[in-house]
CSV table of C-alpha atoms and ligand atoms in Angstrom, one decimal:
chain,number,residue,atom,x,y,z
D,158,MET,CA,-7.1,-13.3,-21.4
D,159,LYS,CA,-9.8,-15.6,-22.7
D,160,LEU,CA,-10.7,-13.7,-25.8
D,161,PHE,CA,-8.6,-11.7,-28.3
D,162,SER,CA,-10.8,-10.1,-30.9
D,163,SER,CA,-10.2,-6.4,-30.5
D,164,VAL,CA,-8.1,-3.8,-28.7
D,165,ASN,CA,-10.8,-3.7,-26.1
D,166,ASP,CA,-9.9,-7.2,-24.9
D,167,VAL,CA,-6.4,-5.9,-23.9
D,168,PRO,CA,-6.3,-4.3,-20.4
D,169,ASP,CA,-2.9,-2.7,-21.0
D,170,VAL,CA,-1.8,-2.2,-24.6
D,171,ASN,CA,1.6,-0.8,-23.8
D,172,ALA,CA,2.4,-3.8,-21.5
D,173,LEU,CA,1.4,-6.2,-24.3
D,174,VAL,CA,3.7,-4.4,-26.8
D,175,LYS,CA,6.6,-4.5,-24.3
D,176,GLU,CA,5.9,-8.2,-23.7
D,177,ALA,CA,6.0,-8.9,-27.5
D,178,LEU,CA,9.4,-7.1,-27.8
D,179,HIS,CA,10.7,-9.0,-24.9
D,180,LEU,CA,9.7,-12.3,-26.6
D,181,LYS,CA,11.4,-11.2,-29.7
D,182,GLN,CA,14.7,-11.1,-27.7
D,183,ASN,CA,13.9,-14.3,-25.9
D,184,PRO,CA,11.7,-16.5,-28.2
D,185,TYR,CA,12.0,-19.7,-26.2
D,186,ALA,CA,12.0,-18.4,-22.6
D,187,TYR,CA,8.5,-19.8,-22.0
D,188,LYS,CA,8.7,-23.0,-24.0
D,189,ASP,CA,7.4,-25.0,-21.0
D,190,LEU,CA,4.2,-22.9,-20.7
D,191,GLY,CA,2.5,-24.6,-23.6
D,192,GLU,CA,3.6,-28.1,-22.8
D,193,ASN,CA,0.8,-30.6,-23.5
D,194,LYS,CA,-1.5,-27.8,-24.7
D,195,THR,CA,-3.0,-27.8,-28.2
D,196,MET,CA,-3.7,-24.8,-30.5
D,197,ALA,CA,-6.2,-25.2,-33.3
D,198,LEU,CA,-6.0,-22.8,-36.2
D,199,VAL,CA,-9.3,-22.8,-38.2
D,200,PHE,CA,-9.4,-21.0,-41.6
D,201,LEU,CA,-12.5,-20.2,-43.4
D,202,ASN,CA,-10.4,-18.1,-45.9
D,203,PRO,CA,-6.9,-18.2,-47.3
D,204,SER,CA,-3.8,-17.1,-45.3
D,205,LEU,CA,0.0,-17.1,-45.4
D,206,ARG,CA,1.2,-14.8,-42.6
D,207,THR,CA,-1.5,-15.4,-40.0
D,208,ARG,CA,-1.2,-19.2,-40.4
D,209,MET,CA,2.6,-19.4,-40.3
D,210,SER,CA,3.3,-16.8,-37.7
D,211,THR,CA,0.6,-18.0,-35.3
D,212,GLN,CA,1.8,-21.6,-35.7
D,213,LYS,CA,5.4,-20.5,-35.1
D,214,ALA,CA,4.3,-18.5,-32.0
D,215,ALA,CA,2.5,-21.5,-30.6
D,216,LEU,CA,5.5,-23.8,-31.3
D,217,ASN,CA,7.8,-21.3,-29.6
D,218,LEU,CA,5.7,-21.6,-26.5
D,219,GLY,CA,5.9,-25.4,-26.6
D,220,MET,CA,2.3,-26.0,-27.8
D,221,ASN,CA,1.1,-28.6,-30.3
D,222,VAL,CA,-0.6,-27.1,-33.3
D,223,MET,CA,-3.4,-28.4,-35.6
D,224,VAL,CA,-4.5,-26.5,-38.7
D,225,LEU,CA,-7.9,-27.0,-40.3
D,226,ASN,CA,-8.6,-25.3,-43.7
D,227,MET,CA,-12.3,-25.4,-43.1
D,228,ASP,CA,-13.1,-23.8,-46.5
D,229,LYS,CA,-11.3,-26.5,-48.4
D,230,GLU,CA,-11.1,-29.6,-46.2
D,231,GLY,CA,-14.0,-29.2,-43.7
D,232,TRP,CA,-17.7,-30.0,-44.1
D,233,ALA,CA,-19.7,-27.0,-45.4
D,234,LEU,CA,-20.9,-25.2,-42.3
D,235,GLU,CA,-24.4,-24.0,-41.5
D,236,LEU,CA,-24.4,-20.8,-39.4
D,237,ARG,CA,-28.1,-20.0,-39.1
D,238,ASP,CA,-30.4,-21.4,-36.4
D,239,ASN,CA,-33.9,-22.7,-37.0
D,240,VAL,CA,-33.3,-23.9,-40.6
D,241,ILE,CA,-33.9,-27.4,-42.0
D,242,MET,CA,-30.5,-28.4,-43.3
D,243,ASN,CA,-31.7,-29.8,-46.6
D,244,GLY,CA,-29.4,-27.6,-48.8
D,245,THR,CA,-25.6,-27.7,-49.3
D,246,SER,CA,-24.4,-27.2,-45.7
D,247,VAL,CA,-23.5,-30.5,-44.0
D,248,GLU,CA,-22.7,-29.6,-40.4
D,249,HIS,CA,-23.9,-26.9,-38.0
D,250,ILE,CA,-21.5,-24.5,-36.4
D,251,ARG,CA,-23.0,-25.5,-33.0
D,252,GLU,CA,-21.6,-29.0,-33.2
D,253,ALA,CA,-18.5,-28.2,-35.2
D,254,ALA,CA,-17.2,-25.5,-32.8
D,255,ALA,CA,-18.2,-27.6,-29.7
D,256,VAL,CA,-16.2,-30.6,-31.1
D,257,MET,CA,-13.1,-28.4,-31.9
D,258,GLY,CA,-13.3,-27.2,-28.3
D,259,GLN,CA,-12.8,-30.8,-27.1
D,260,TYR,CA,-9.6,-31.2,-29.1
D,261,ALA,CA,-8.0,-27.8,-28.5
D,262,ASP,CA,-7.0,-25.6,-25.5
D,263,ILE,CA,-7.0,-22.4,-27.6
D,264,ILE,CA,-8.7,-21.9,-31.0
D,265,GLY,CA,-7.9,-19.3,-33.6
D,266,VAL,CA,-10.5,-18.5,-36.2
D,267,ARG,CA,-10.3,-16.6,-39.5
D,268,SER,CA,-13.7,-15.7,-41.1
D,269,PHE,CA,-13.9,-12.9,-43.6
D,270,PRO,CA,-17.1,-10.8,-44.2
D,271,GLY,CA,-19.5,-11.6,-47.0
D,272,LEU,CA,-19.6,-7.8,-47.8
D,273,LYS,CA,-23.3,-8.2,-48.7
D,274,ASP,CA,-25.2,-7.8,-45.4
D,275,ARG,CA,-23.6,-5.2,-43.2
D,276,ASP,CA,-25.6,-6.0,-40.1
D,277,GLU,CA,-24.6,-9.7,-40.4
D,278,ASP,CA,-20.9,-8.8,-40.9
D,279,TYR,CA,-20.7,-6.1,-38.2
D,280,GLY,CA,-22.6,-8.4,-35.9
D,281,GLU,CA,-19.6,-10.8,-36.2
D,282,MET,CA,-22.0,-13.7,-36.5
D,283,ILE,CA,-19.5,-16.4,-37.4
D,284,PHE,CA,-16.7,-15.4,-35.0
D,285,ASN,CA,-19.2,-15.0,-32.1
D,286,LYS,CA,-20.7,-18.4,-32.7
D,287,PHE,CA,-17.3,-20.0,-32.5
D,288,VAL,CA,-16.7,-18.2,-29.2
D,289,GLU,CA,-20.2,-19.2,-27.9
D,290,PHE,CA,-20.0,-22.9,-28.8
D,291,CYS,CA,-16.4,-23.9,-28.5
D,292,GLY,CA,-16.0,-23.3,-24.8
D,293,VAL,CA,-12.2,-22.5,-24.9
D,294,PRO,CA,-10.3,-19.3,-25.4
D,295,VAL,CA,-10.5,-17.9,-28.9
D,296,VAL,CA,-8.1,-15.7,-30.9
D,297,SER,CA,-9.3,-13.8,-33.9
D,298,LEU,CA,-7.1,-14.6,-37.0
D,299,GLU,CA,-9.1,-11.8,-38.8
D,300,SER,CA,-12.9,-11.6,-38.4
D,301,ALA,CA,-15.4,-9.7,-40.5
D,302,THR,CA,-14.6,-6.3,-38.9
D,303,ARG,CA,-11.2,-6.6,-37.3
D,304,HIS,CA,-7.7,-8.1,-37.6
D,305,PRO,CA,-6.2,-7.6,-34.1
D,306,LEU,CA,-3.1,-9.7,-34.4
D,307,GLN,CA,-2.2,-7.6,-37.4
D,308,SER,CA,-2.8,-4.4,-35.6
D,309,LEU,CA,-0.8,-5.5,-32.6
D,310,ALA,CA,2.1,-6.4,-34.9
D,311,ASP,CA,1.7,-3.0,-36.6
D,312,LEU,CA,1.9,-1.2,-33.2
D,313,ILE,CA,4.9,-3.3,-32.2
D,314,THR,CA,6.6,-2.3,-35.5
D,315,ILE,CA,5.9,1.4,-34.9
D,316,GLU,CA,7.1,1.3,-31.3
D,317,GLU,CA,10.3,-0.5,-32.5
D,318,LEU,CA,11.2,1.8,-35.4
D,319,LYS,CA,9.9,5.3,-34.3
D,320,THR,CA,12.4,8.1,-34.2
D,321,ARG,CA,10.4,10.5,-32.2
D,322,SER,CA,8.3,9.9,-29.1
D,323,LYS,CA,4.9,10.7,-30.7
D,324,PRO,CA,5.3,9.8,-34.4
D,325,LYS,CA,2.8,10.9,-37.1
D,326,VAL,CA,1.0,7.8,-38.5
D,327,VAL,CA,-1.1,8.0,-41.6
D,328,LEU,CA,-3.5,5.3,-42.8
D,329,THR,CA,-4.1,5.9,-46.5
D,330,TRP,CA,-6.6,4.2,-48.8
D,331,ALA,CA,-5.0,2.6,-51.9
D,332,PRO,CA,-6.5,1.4,-55.2
D,333,HIS,CA,-7.6,-2.2,-55.9
D,334,ILE,CA,-9.8,-4.0,-58.4
D,335,LYS,CA,-11.9,-6.0,-55.9
D,336,PRO,CA,-14.0,-5.0,-52.9
D,337,LEU,CA,-11.9,-5.8,-49.8
D,338,PRO,CA,-13.0,-6.0,-46.2
D,339,GLN,CA,-12.8,-3.0,-43.8
D,340,ALA,CA,-11.3,-5.3,-41.1
D,341,VAL,CA,-7.6,-4.2,-41.4
D,342,PRO,CA,-8.3,-0.4,-41.6
D,343,ASN,CA,-11.0,-0.6,-38.8
D,344,SER,CA,-8.6,-2.5,-36.6
D,345,PHE,CA,-5.5,-0.4,-37.3
D,346,ALA,CA,-7.6,2.7,-36.6
D,347,GLU,CA,-8.9,1.5,-33.3
D,348,TRP,CA,-5.4,0.5,-32.1
D,349,MET,CA,-3.8,3.7,-33.3
D,350,CYS,CA,-6.5,5.7,-31.5
D,351,LYS,CA,-5.4,4.1,-28.3
D,352,ALA,CA,-1.7,4.4,-28.9
D,353,ASP,CA,0.6,7.4,-28.3
D,354,VAL,CA,0.7,8.6,-31.9
D,355,ASP,CA,-0.6,11.5,-34.0
D,356,PHE,CA,-3.0,9.6,-36.2
D,357,THR,CA,-4.5,10.7,-39.6
D,358,ILE,CA,-6.7,8.7,-42.0
D,359,ALA,CA,-6.8,9.7,-45.7
D,360,HIS,CA,-9.2,8.3,-48.2
D,361,PRO,CA,-11.2,9.4,-51.3
D,362,LYS,CA,-14.8,10.6,-50.7
D,363,GLY,CA,-17.1,7.6,-50.3
D,364,TYR,CA,-14.7,5.4,-48.3
D,365,GLU,CA,-15.5,6.7,-44.8
D,366,LEU,CA,-15.0,4.0,-42.2
D,367,CYS,CA,-17.5,3.1,-39.5
D,368,THR,CA,-17.0,5.9,-36.9
D,369,ASP,CA,-17.0,3.3,-34.1
D,370,PHE,CA,-13.3,2.6,-35.0
D,371,THR,CA,-12.1,6.1,-35.8
D,372,GLN,CA,-12.9,8.2,-32.7
D,373,GLY,CA,-10.0,10.6,-32.1
D,374,ALA,CA,-8.5,10.3,-35.6
D,375,LYS,CA,-8.0,13.2,-38.0
D,376,ILE,CA,-9.7,12.3,-41.3
D,377,THR,CA,-9.1,14.0,-44.7
D,378,ASN,CA,-9.8,13.4,-48.4
D,379,ASN,CA,-6.5,15.1,-49.3
D,380,GLN,CA,-3.7,12.5,-49.4
D,381,ASP,CA,-0.9,15.0,-49.7
D,382,GLU,CA,-2.1,17.0,-46.7
D,383,ALA,CA,-2.1,13.8,-44.7
D,384,LEU,CA,1.4,12.7,-45.9
D,385,ALA,CA,3.1,15.9,-44.9
D,386,ASP,CA,5.7,15.2,-42.2
D,387,ALA,CA,4.4,11.6,-41.8
D,388,ASP,CA,6.7,9.1,-40.0
D,389,PHE,CA,4.8,6.0,-40.9
D,390,ILE,CA,2.4,5.5,-43.8
D,391,TYR,CA,0.0,2.5,-43.6
D,392,VAL,CA,-1.2,1.6,-47.1
D,393,LYS,CA,-4.5,-0.4,-47.5
D,394,ASN,CA,-7.4,-0.8,-49.8
D,395,TRP,CA,-10.9,-1.2,-48.4
D,396,SER,CA,-14.5,-1.1,-49.9
D,397,ALA,CA,-17.1,1.3,-48.8
D,398,TYR,CA,-19.0,1.0,-45.5
D,399,GLU,CA,-21.9,2.9,-47.1
D,400,PRO,CA,-23.2,1.7,-49.6
D,401,TYR,CA,-21.8,-1.4,-48.0
D,402,GLY,CA,-19.1,-3.4,-49.9
D,403,GLN,CA,-19.1,-1.2,-52.9
D,404,ILE,CA,-16.2,0.2,-54.9
D,405,PHE,CA,-16.2,3.3,-57.1
D,406,PRO,CA,-14.3,3.8,-60.3
D,407,GLY,CA,-11.3,6.2,-60.4
D,408,ASN,CA,-8.8,7.1,-57.6
D,409,GLU,CA,-5.9,5.2,-59.3
D,410,ASP,CA,-3.8,8.2,-58.4
D,411,TRP,CA,-4.0,7.3,-54.8
D,412,MET,CA,-1.2,4.7,-55.3
D,413,LEU,CA,1.8,5.8,-53.3
D,414,THR,CA,5.1,6.6,-55.3
D,415,ASN,CA,8.5,7.8,-54.3
D,416,GLU,CA,7.6,11.3,-55.5
D,417,ARG,CA,4.7,11.4,-52.9
D,418,LEU,CA,7.1,10.5,-50.1
D,419,LYS,CA,9.2,13.6,-50.6
D,420,ILE,CA,6.9,15.7,-48.3
D,421,THR,CA,7.0,13.1,-45.5
D,422,ASN,CA,9.5,12.9,-42.6
D,423,ASP,CA,11.5,10.1,-44.5
D,424,ALA,CA,8.4,7.9,-43.9
D,425,LYS,CA,8.5,4.2,-43.4
D,426,VAL,CA,5.8,2.5,-45.5
D,427,MET,CA,3.7,-0.3,-44.1
D,428,HIS,CA,1.2,-2.8,-45.6
D,429,CYS,CA,-0.3,-5.9,-43.9
D,430,LEU,CA,0.3,-8.0,-47.1
D,431,PRO,CA,-0.7,-9.6,-49.4
D,432,VAL,CA,-0.2,-6.5,-51.7
D,433,ARG,CA,-0.8,-6.2,-55.5
D,434,ARG,CA,2.3,-4.5,-56.9
D,435,ASP,CA,1.8,-1.4,-59.0
D,436,LEU,CA,-1.9,-1.4,-58.3
D,437,GLU,CA,-2.1,-0.9,-54.5
D,438,LEU,CA,1.5,0.1,-53.9
D,439,SER,CA,4.4,0.9,-56.4
D,440,SER,CA,7.3,-1.6,-56.9
D,441,GLU,CA,9.7,1.3,-56.4
D,442,ILE,CA,8.5,1.7,-52.9
D,443,LEU,CA,8.2,-2.0,-52.1
D,444,ASP,CA,11.8,-2.5,-53.4
D,445,GLY,CA,13.2,0.7,-51.9
D,446,LYS,CA,14.5,1.8,-48.6
D,447,HIS,CA,11.2,3.1,-47.2
D,448,SER,CA,9.4,-0.2,-47.2
D,449,ILE,CA,9.2,-2.1,-43.9
D,450,VAL,CA,6.5,-4.6,-45.0
D,451,VAL,CA,8.7,-7.7,-44.4
D,452,HIS,CA,9.9,-6.5,-41.0
D,453,GLU,CA,6.2,-5.8,-40.1
D,454,ALA,CA,5.2,-9.3,-41.2
D,455,ALA,CA,8.0,-10.8,-39.1
D,456,ASN,CA,6.6,-9.1,-36.1
D,457,ARG,CA,3.4,-11.1,-36.5
D,458,VAL,CA,5.2,-13.9,-34.6
D,459,TRP,CA,5.8,-11.8,-31.5
D,460,ALA,CA,2.3,-10.3,-31.5
D,461,ALA,CA,0.8,-13.8,-31.6
D,462,GLN,CA,3.2,-15.1,-29.1
D,463,ALA,CA,2.4,-12.4,-26.6
D,464,VAL,CA,-1.3,-13.0,-26.9
D,465,LEU,CA,-1.0,-16.8,-26.6
D,466,LYS,CA,1.3,-16.4,-23.6
D,467,ARG,CA,-1.4,-14.3,-21.8
D,468,MET,CA,-4.0,-16.9,-22.6
D,469,LEU,CA,-1.9,-19.8,-21.4
D,470,GLU,CA,-1.1,-18.0,-18.2
D,471,ALA,CA,-4.7,-17.2,-17.6
D,472,ASN,CA,-5.6,-20.9,-17.9
D,473,HIS,CA,-2.8,-22.2,-15.7
J,125,AN0,C1,-7.6,-9.4,-46.9
J,125,AN0,C2,-8.2,-8.1,-46.4
J,125,AN0,O1,-8.0,-7.1,-47.1
J,125,AN0,O2,-8.8,-8.2,-45.3
J,125,AN0,C3,-6.6,-10.0,-45.9
J,125,AN0,C4,-5.5,-9.0,-45.5
J,125,AN0,C5,-4.7,-9.6,-44.4
J,125,AN0,N1,-6.9,-9.2,-48.2
J,125,AN0,C6,-7.3,-9.7,-49.3
J,125,AN0,O3,-8.3,-10.3,-49.4
J,125,AN0,C7,-6.4,-9.4,-50.5
J,126,CP,N1,-1.5,-9.9,-43.2
J,126,CP,C1,-2.2,-11.2,-43.1
J,126,CP,O1,-3.0,-11.4,-42.3
J,126,CP,O2,-1.8,-12.0,-44.1
J,126,CP,P1,-2.4,-13.4,-44.5
J,126,CP,O3,-3.8,-13.1,-45.0
J,126,CP,O4,-1.5,-14.0,-45.5
J,126,CP,O5,-2.5,-14.2,-43.2
């Protein structure tokens, strides 16, 4: 594997999930694989889980790790071609990515969408330029439209904790005060559509996701209808795809509570984190027996480790 940016980069999703669960049982079994190899983690936006879990995964494989908080510590990057750089940007992505490729054997990149220009965001301009110019394998640490390490960890978690062979999985929109990217729900949807689950998406009118990611999913504007008999509920806010990056007032009653869970099949509640308590998700759920958000975050290590292992093996 030379690129991990979406579910489409994975030839056999089930095999990758099995590999991750095997690594969870044997974290150091491949610690020689990454000897004398360097992983660079490049952040254009904040992160807790992705940064720490991917670093830990690389260390478990024996790699060295360098982290660059580009947004705070790097030079301001120019992304456009054919511009005279007489403004605030100091360095062009062409040189910056090419130089990083000289120092690292694998590069991870996090670059959120601007949520202003849909074509630019959905064209994955920043992420694709890193891939083009760095010349080494690249892992997405969340790009403008997808968060594949998160989705793989989510699938691992469902596989691990399911109590029936084809569980009902519901992705439900949740309230927020800020416009958030569609990357997490897009990505979760495209992974669930490839997994052996019964998958439903629930959101208020106006928050339809790009249909490229939701082929095969049931979609409803009725949250209770979606929650009935659910085994896993994936809670996430996102802004509108059309009009792009917008949020609409109202819909506060979409926040999940214990009362709402009564109609589920004793559902387990997931969230990628960070989560705003009592806005996106109620404290009573986060602190109660239904929440598996910390377990889910723990599985980020095994997701990253399975992907990095495949990349190291491909390069041997
Ligand atoms: C980001 C998002 O919604 O994409 C990162 C989630 C992993 N969340 C926030 O910006 C709060
Ligand atoms: N879920 C997730 O990616 O968290 P961070 O933004 O903290 O990395």
